[in-house]
Short mmCIF file of C-alpha atoms in Angstrom, two decimals:
data_model
loop_
_atom_site.label_atom_id
_atom_site.label_comp_id
_atom_site.label_asym_id
_atom_site.label_seq_id
_atom_site.Cartn_x
_atom_site.Cartn_y
_atom_site.Cartn_z
CA MET A 1 6.35 -25.55 -17.44
CA SER A 2 10.20 -25.48 -17.16
CA ARG A 3 10.86 -22.79 -14.79
CA VAL A 4 8.60 -21.16 -12.10
CA ARG A 5 9.89 -17.43 -11.23
CA VAL A 6 7.64 -17.06 -7.87
CA ALA A 7 8.30 -12.95 -8.30
CA SER A 8 7.11 -12.81 -11.85
CA LEU A 9 3.66 -15.16 -11.22
CA LEU A 10 3.48 -12.85 -7.63
CA MET A 11 3.27 -9.62 -10.44
CA SER A 12 1.31 -11.56 -13.20
CA THR A 13 -1.48 -9.53 -14.23
CA HIS A 14 -2.39 -12.01 -17.24
CA ALA A 15 -2.63 -15.19 -14.69
CA ALA A 16 -6.09 -15.44 -12.57
CA ASP A 17 -4.39 -17.85 -10.19
CA PRO A 18 -0.33 -18.33 -10.33
CA LEU A 19 -0.42 -20.76 -7.53
CA THR A 20 -2.30 -23.88 -9.17
CA ALA A 21 1.02 -23.70 -11.07
CA LEU A 22 2.71 -24.47 -8.26
CA ALA A 23 0.49 -26.89 -6.61
CA ALA A 24 0.34 -29.47 -10.09
CA LEU A 25 4.40 -29.64 -9.79
CA PRO A 26 5.85 -32.94 -9.10
CA GLY A 27 5.51 -34.65 -5.40
CA VAL A 28 3.38 -31.36 -4.37
CA PRO A 29 -0.05 -33.14 -4.46
CA ASP A 30 1.41 -36.11 -2.57
CA ALA A 31 2.90 -33.31 0.10
CA VAL A 32 -0.68 -31.94 0.45
CA ASP A 33 -2.59 -35.29 0.47
CA SER A 34 -0.45 -35.54 3.30
CA VAL A 35 -1.00 -33.07 5.33
CA ARG A 36 -4.52 -32.94 5.08
CA LYS A 37 -4.63 -36.72 6.05
CA ALA A 38 -2.24 -35.62 9.18
CA VAL A 39 -4.43 -32.88 9.96
CA ASP A 40 -7.80 -34.94 10.22
CA ARG A 41 -6.07 -37.77 12.05
CA VAL A 42 -4.90 -35.47 14.94
CA TYR A 43 -8.55 -33.27 14.62
CA GLY A 44 -10.33 -36.61 15.53
CA HIS A 45 -8.52 -37.04 18.84
CA ARG A 46 -10.97 -37.47 21.59
CA VAL A 47 -9.38 -35.07 23.48
CA MET A 48 -10.25 -32.33 20.72
CA ARG A 49 -13.95 -32.58 21.73
CA ARG A 50 -13.77 -30.99 24.81
CA ARG A 51 -10.36 -29.45 25.53
CA SER A 52 -8.93 -28.11 21.54
CA ASN A 53 -8.43 -24.48 23.49
CA GLU A 54 -6.02 -26.37 25.70
CA VAL A 55 -4.04 -28.18 22.52
CA SER A 56 -4.44 -24.82 20.94
CA SER A 57 -2.40 -22.52 23.61
CA GLU A 58 0.18 -25.15 23.76
CA ALA A 59 0.64 -25.61 20.58
CA ALA A 60 1.12 -21.74 20.43
CA LEU A 61 3.72 -21.39 23.29
CA ARG A 62 5.79 -24.28 21.06
CA GLY A 63 5.22 -22.95 17.80
CA ALA A 64 6.82 -19.50 19.61
CA ARG A 65 9.40 -21.04 21.07
CA ALA A 66 10.71 -22.72 17.83
CA SER A 67 10.71 -20.06 15.45
CA ALA A 68 12.73 -18.45 17.79
CA ALA A 69 15.14 -21.23 17.84
CA LEU A 70 15.36 -20.59 14.01
CA SER A 71 16.09 -16.76 14.44
CA GLY A 72 18.87 -18.10 16.96
CA ALA A 73 16.98 -18.01 20.54
CA ASP A 74 16.79 -21.52 21.57
CA TRP A 75 15.28 -21.81 24.33
CA ALA A 76 14.10 -25.08 26.50
CA LEU A 77 10.31 -25.38 26.12
CA GLU A 78 10.34 -25.05 30.19
CA GLU A 79 12.42 -21.79 30.47
CA VAL A 80 10.51 -19.96 27.52
CA ARG A 81 7.11 -21.54 29.73
CA ARG A 82 8.32 -19.79 33.33
CA ARG A 83 10.10 -16.47 31.71
CA SER A 84 8.01 -13.30 32.20
CA ASP A 85 11.12 -11.07 31.30
CA PHE A 86 12.00 -10.68 27.62
CA GLY A 87 13.76 -7.74 27.69
CA SER A 88 17.43 -8.33 28.72
CA ASP A 89 18.80 -9.52 25.78
CA THR A 90 18.81 -10.24 22.43
CA GLU A 91 17.75 -13.51 23.01
CA ALA A 92 15.38 -12.97 25.28
CA ARG A 93 13.57 -9.87 22.86
CA THR A 94 13.27 -12.36 20.05
CA VAL A 95 11.77 -15.46 22.33
CA GLY A 96 9.01 -12.17 23.76
CA ALA A 97 8.72 -11.16 19.94
CA ALA A 98 7.80 -14.74 18.75
CA LEU A 99 5.35 -15.31 22.03
CA ARG A 100 3.72 -11.64 21.10
CA LEU A 101 3.12 -12.60 17.73
CA GLY A 102 1.63 -16.32 18.57
CA ALA A 103 -0.85 -14.48 20.32
CA GLU A 104 -1.73 -11.99 18.23
CA THR A 105 -1.84 -14.30 15.17
CA GLY A 106 -5.31 -15.44 15.96
CA GLN A 107 -6.84 -11.48 16.25
CA LEU A 108 -5.82 -10.66 13.03
CA LEU A 109 -7.91 -13.46 10.84
CA SER A 110 -10.40 -11.64 10.25
CA ILE A 111 -8.36 -8.94 8.22
CA TRP A 112 -5.79 -10.50 6.76
CA ARG A 113 -7.97 -11.56 3.80
CA GLN A 114 -8.59 -7.92 2.94
CA SER A 115 -5.60 -6.24 4.00
CA PRO A 116 -2.62 -8.31 4.22
CA LEU A 117 -0.17 -5.65 3.94
CA ARG A 118 -1.67 -4.09 7.47
CA VAL A 119 -1.70 -7.12 8.92
CA LEU A 120 2.15 -7.61 8.36
CA ALA A 121 2.88 -4.01 9.29
CA ARG A 122 0.94 -4.75 12.43
CA LEU A 123 2.64 -8.42 12.79
CA HIS A 124 6.10 -6.30 12.68
CA LEU A 125 5.11 -3.66 15.18
CA VAL A 126 3.69 -6.65 17.74
CA ALA A 127 7.07 -8.14 17.48
CA ALA A 128 9.23 -5.34 17.54
CA GLY A 129 7.38 -3.18 20.02
CA ASP A 130 8.63 0.56 19.55
CA ALA A 131 11.80 0.02 19.17
CA GLY A 132 12.90 2.73 16.34
CA ASP A 133 10.76 4.81 13.19
CA SER A 134 11.80 1.64 11.18
CA VAL A 135 8.36 -0.12 12.56
CA GLY A 136 5.39 -1.63 11.44
CA ARG A 137 6.54 -1.19 8.02
CA PRO A 138 8.45 -1.84 4.92
CA ARG A 139 12.25 -1.03 5.29
CA GLN A 140 13.60 1.88 2.80
CA SER A 141 16.91 1.82 0.46
CA GLY A 142 19.75 2.30 2.97
CA GLU A 143 18.05 0.39 6.24
CA GLU A 144 19.78 -2.58 7.14
CA VAL A 145 18.66 -5.68 8.08
CA ASP A 146 18.78 -7.68 10.83
CA GLU A 147 17.54 -10.89 9.77
CA PRO A 148 20.07 -14.25 10.83
CA LEU A 149 20.26 -17.20 9.56
CA ILE A 150 18.95 -16.39 6.10
CA GLU A 151 22.41 -14.58 4.03
CA ALA A 152 20.94 -14.40 1.04
CA PRO A 153 21.08 -11.66 -1.14
CA LEU A 154 18.55 -8.72 -0.02
CA PRO A 155 16.30 -7.25 -3.14
CA ASP A 156 16.18 -3.68 -2.96
CA ALA A 157 13.67 -1.91 -1.28
CA THR A 158 11.64 -0.70 -4.70
CA GLU A 159 11.73 -5.08 -5.36
CA VAL A 160 10.20 -5.57 -1.94
CA ALA A 161 7.65 -2.95 -2.54
CA ALA A 162 6.28 -4.25 -5.60
CA ARG A 163 6.48 -7.91 -4.80
CA LEU A 164 4.75 -7.01 -1.48
CA GLU A 165 2.32 -5.43 -3.77
CA GLY A 166 2.07 -8.94 -5.79
CA LEU A 167 1.64 -10.62 -3.01
CA SER A 168 -1.06 -8.96 -1.37
CA GLN A 169 -3.44 -9.05 -4.62
CA LEU A 170 -2.37 -12.79 -4.70
CA ILE A 171 -4.08 -13.27 -1.52
CA VAL A 172 -6.81 -10.91 -1.43
CA THR A 173 -8.01 -12.50 -4.80
CA GLY A 174 -7.57 -15.68 -3.56
CA SER A 175 -6.79 -19.37 -4.92
CA SER A 176 -7.95 -22.29 -5.52
CA ALA A 177 -4.42 -24.35 -4.61
CA PRO A 178 -4.18 -26.27 -1.71
CA ALA A 179 -3.43 -24.25 2.01
CA LEU A 180 -0.52 -25.48 2.10
CA VAL A 181 1.26 -24.39 -1.26
CA THR A 182 -0.38 -20.61 -0.24
CA GLY A 183 1.33 -21.16 3.07
CA ALA A 184 4.62 -21.89 1.64
CA VAL A 185 4.66 -19.24 -0.96
CA VAL A 186 4.01 -16.94 1.67
CA HIS A 187 6.18 -18.15 4.47
CA GLY A 188 9.29 -17.85 1.33
CA GLU A 189 8.51 -14.59 -0.34
CA LEU A 190 8.69 -12.87 2.78
CA LEU A 191 11.66 -14.79 3.66
CA ALA A 192 12.93 -13.77 0.40
CA LEU A 193 12.51 -10.39 0.81
CA ARG A 194 13.38 -9.31 4.31
CA PRO A 195 10.52 -6.55 4.15
CA PHE A 196 11.56 -5.84 7.71
CA THR A 197 14.78 -4.46 9.22
CA SER A 198 14.30 -7.11 12.14
CA TYR A 199 12.17 -10.14 12.56
CA SER A 200 11.10 -10.59 9.43
CA GLY A 201 11.75 -14.37 9.86
CA LEU A 202 9.34 -14.41 12.92
CA VAL A 203 6.71 -12.77 10.99
CA ALA A 204 7.37 -14.95 7.88
CA ARG A 205 6.59 -18.18 9.92
CA ALA A 206 3.33 -16.07 11.54
CA ALA A 207 2.55 -15.42 8.26
CA GLU A 208 2.63 -18.87 6.74
CA ARG A 209 0.10 -20.03 10.20
CA LEU A 210 -1.66 -17.08 9.67
CA VAL A 211 -2.54 -18.78 5.67
CA LEU A 212 -2.86 -22.46 7.37
CA ILE A 213 -5.59 -21.39 10.02
CA GLY A 214 -7.69 -18.99 7.71
CA SER A 215 -7.93 -21.71 4.76
CA GLY A 216 -9.90 -23.68 7.37
CA LEU A 217 -6.93 -26.29 7.02
CA ASP A 218 -6.08 -26.10 10.51
CA PRO A 219 -9.24 -23.65 12.18
CA LYS A 220 -8.07 -24.37 15.59
CA ALA A 221 -4.92 -23.87 15.36
CA ILE A 222 -3.08 -26.45 16.94
CA CYS A 223 -0.84 -27.45 14.45
CA PRO A 224 2.63 -25.20 14.48
CA SER A 225 4.63 -25.82 11.10
CA GLU A 226 7.71 -23.62 13.03
CA VAL A 227 8.29 -26.97 15.54
CA GLY A 228 8.46 -28.61 12.27
CA HIS A 229 10.62 -25.88 10.76
CA ALA A 230 12.84 -26.04 13.59
CA GLU A 231 12.99 -30.02 14.03
CA LEU A 232 14.02 -30.04 10.71
CA GLY A 233 17.18 -27.81 11.50
CA ARG A 234 18.74 -24.87 10.75
CA ALA A 235 20.50 -26.95 7.96
CA ALA A 236 17.28 -27.99 6.24
CA TYR A 237 15.15 -24.95 6.54
CA VAL A 238 18.33 -22.99 4.87
CA ALA A 239 18.61 -25.77 2.31
CA ALA A 240 14.88 -26.37 1.08
CA PHE A 241 14.58 -21.85 0.96
CA GLU A 242 17.69 -21.87 -1.15
CA GLY A 243 15.18 -24.25 -3.73
CA TYR A 244 12.50 -21.78 -3.02
CA LEU A 245 14.92 -18.96 -4.01
CA SER A 246 16.27 -20.52 -7.58
CA GLY A 247 12.58 -20.22 -8.47
CA THR A 248 13.08 -23.97 -10.60
CA PRO A 249 10.05 -26.32 -10.37
CA GLU A 250 12.26 -28.72 -8.42
CA GLY A 251 13.44 -25.98 -5.93
CA MET A 252 9.66 -25.13 -5.40
CA ALA A 253 8.92 -28.59 -4.77
CA GLN A 254 11.71 -28.92 -2.47
CA TRP A 255 10.48 -25.82 -0.46
CA ILE A 256 6.56 -27.09 -0.65
CA ALA A 257 7.45 -29.93 0.68
CA HIS A 258 9.39 -28.91 3.33
CA CYS A 259 6.78 -26.63 4.15
CA GLY A 260 4.34 -29.81 4.34
CA LYS A 261 6.95 -31.91 6.54
CA ALA A 262 6.73 -29.16 8.75
CA VAL A 263 3.34 -29.00 9.58
CA GLU A 264 3.48 -32.55 9.67
CA LEU A 265 6.01 -32.42 12.13
CA GLY A 266 3.73 -29.86 14.49
CA VAL A 267 1.06 -32.41 14.36
CA ARG A 268 2.75 -34.88 15.95
CA GLU A 269 3.86 -32.44 18.40
CA SER A 270 0.02 -31.76 19.04
CA THR A 271 -0.68 -35.03 18.58
CA ALA A 272 1.46 -35.87 21.45
CA VAL A 273 -0.47 -32.96 23.68
CA CYS A 274 -3.26 -34.69 23.14
CA GLU A 275 -1.88 -37.64 24.20
CA ALA A 276 -0.60 -36.33 27.56
CA LEU A 277 -4.28 -34.41 28.37
CA GLN A 278 -5.67 -37.84 27.87
CA ARG A 279 -3.54 -39.13 30.47
CA GLY A 280 -3.79 -36.45 32.50
CA ALA A 281 0.47 -35.68 32.31
CA ALA A 282 -0.37 -32.11 31.16
#
């Protein structure tokens, strides 16, 4: 395979399982294996036997904080924990949106595989609240997009609709590709499309988490990949995403590996939470 064009793969009616080609790219099997081992280790922690709900709640909070940081609202964890007003300014609204998405994600698992576009619309509605008539639907021609950090050219509304439909069909049909690969493609495609007028980055990262949880890789939602994306840094995030946009095998492998490292760092964060709970420090 000399070149991978993700948009073409997603909209192809000929490939029964287009993501398998991505799963076989150099370096991707190693990233998948490393993630699987890391997740298995944290799930084997003794704290998970009785206090997994506490770990899940903390992972949701930390994941929301990290996703908001990538969208330009880099608040300290304790500030996020203590605040109750998230409507006062742009940063506060971003943090509030990320927190609402973290709370909503688990409620949408049963719908995701049957109606992913409905879930994406719901995620945007939850993030944006009642801020205008563009909420909860893909953007239309001429509508402006507010998406901090990502400056790649915007596909037009017609292309967005077609690629969203292709992504939806892929999810509904299912894939034998590892969850890491599927999650990375869902994340990257939504980031590339920026299908909503606002908060598309938050929605893209929430959708990646939906894939990881719903696939069975992280059923208790304790491995916040958003934490890893933020820890790796905004510059590295953008650079890896440019690999996704390139559509080349090397670029795609770079993006998938980056997403794998993010999951592993999320595992490390939750392992630290487990250790703190075990010591009675949390």
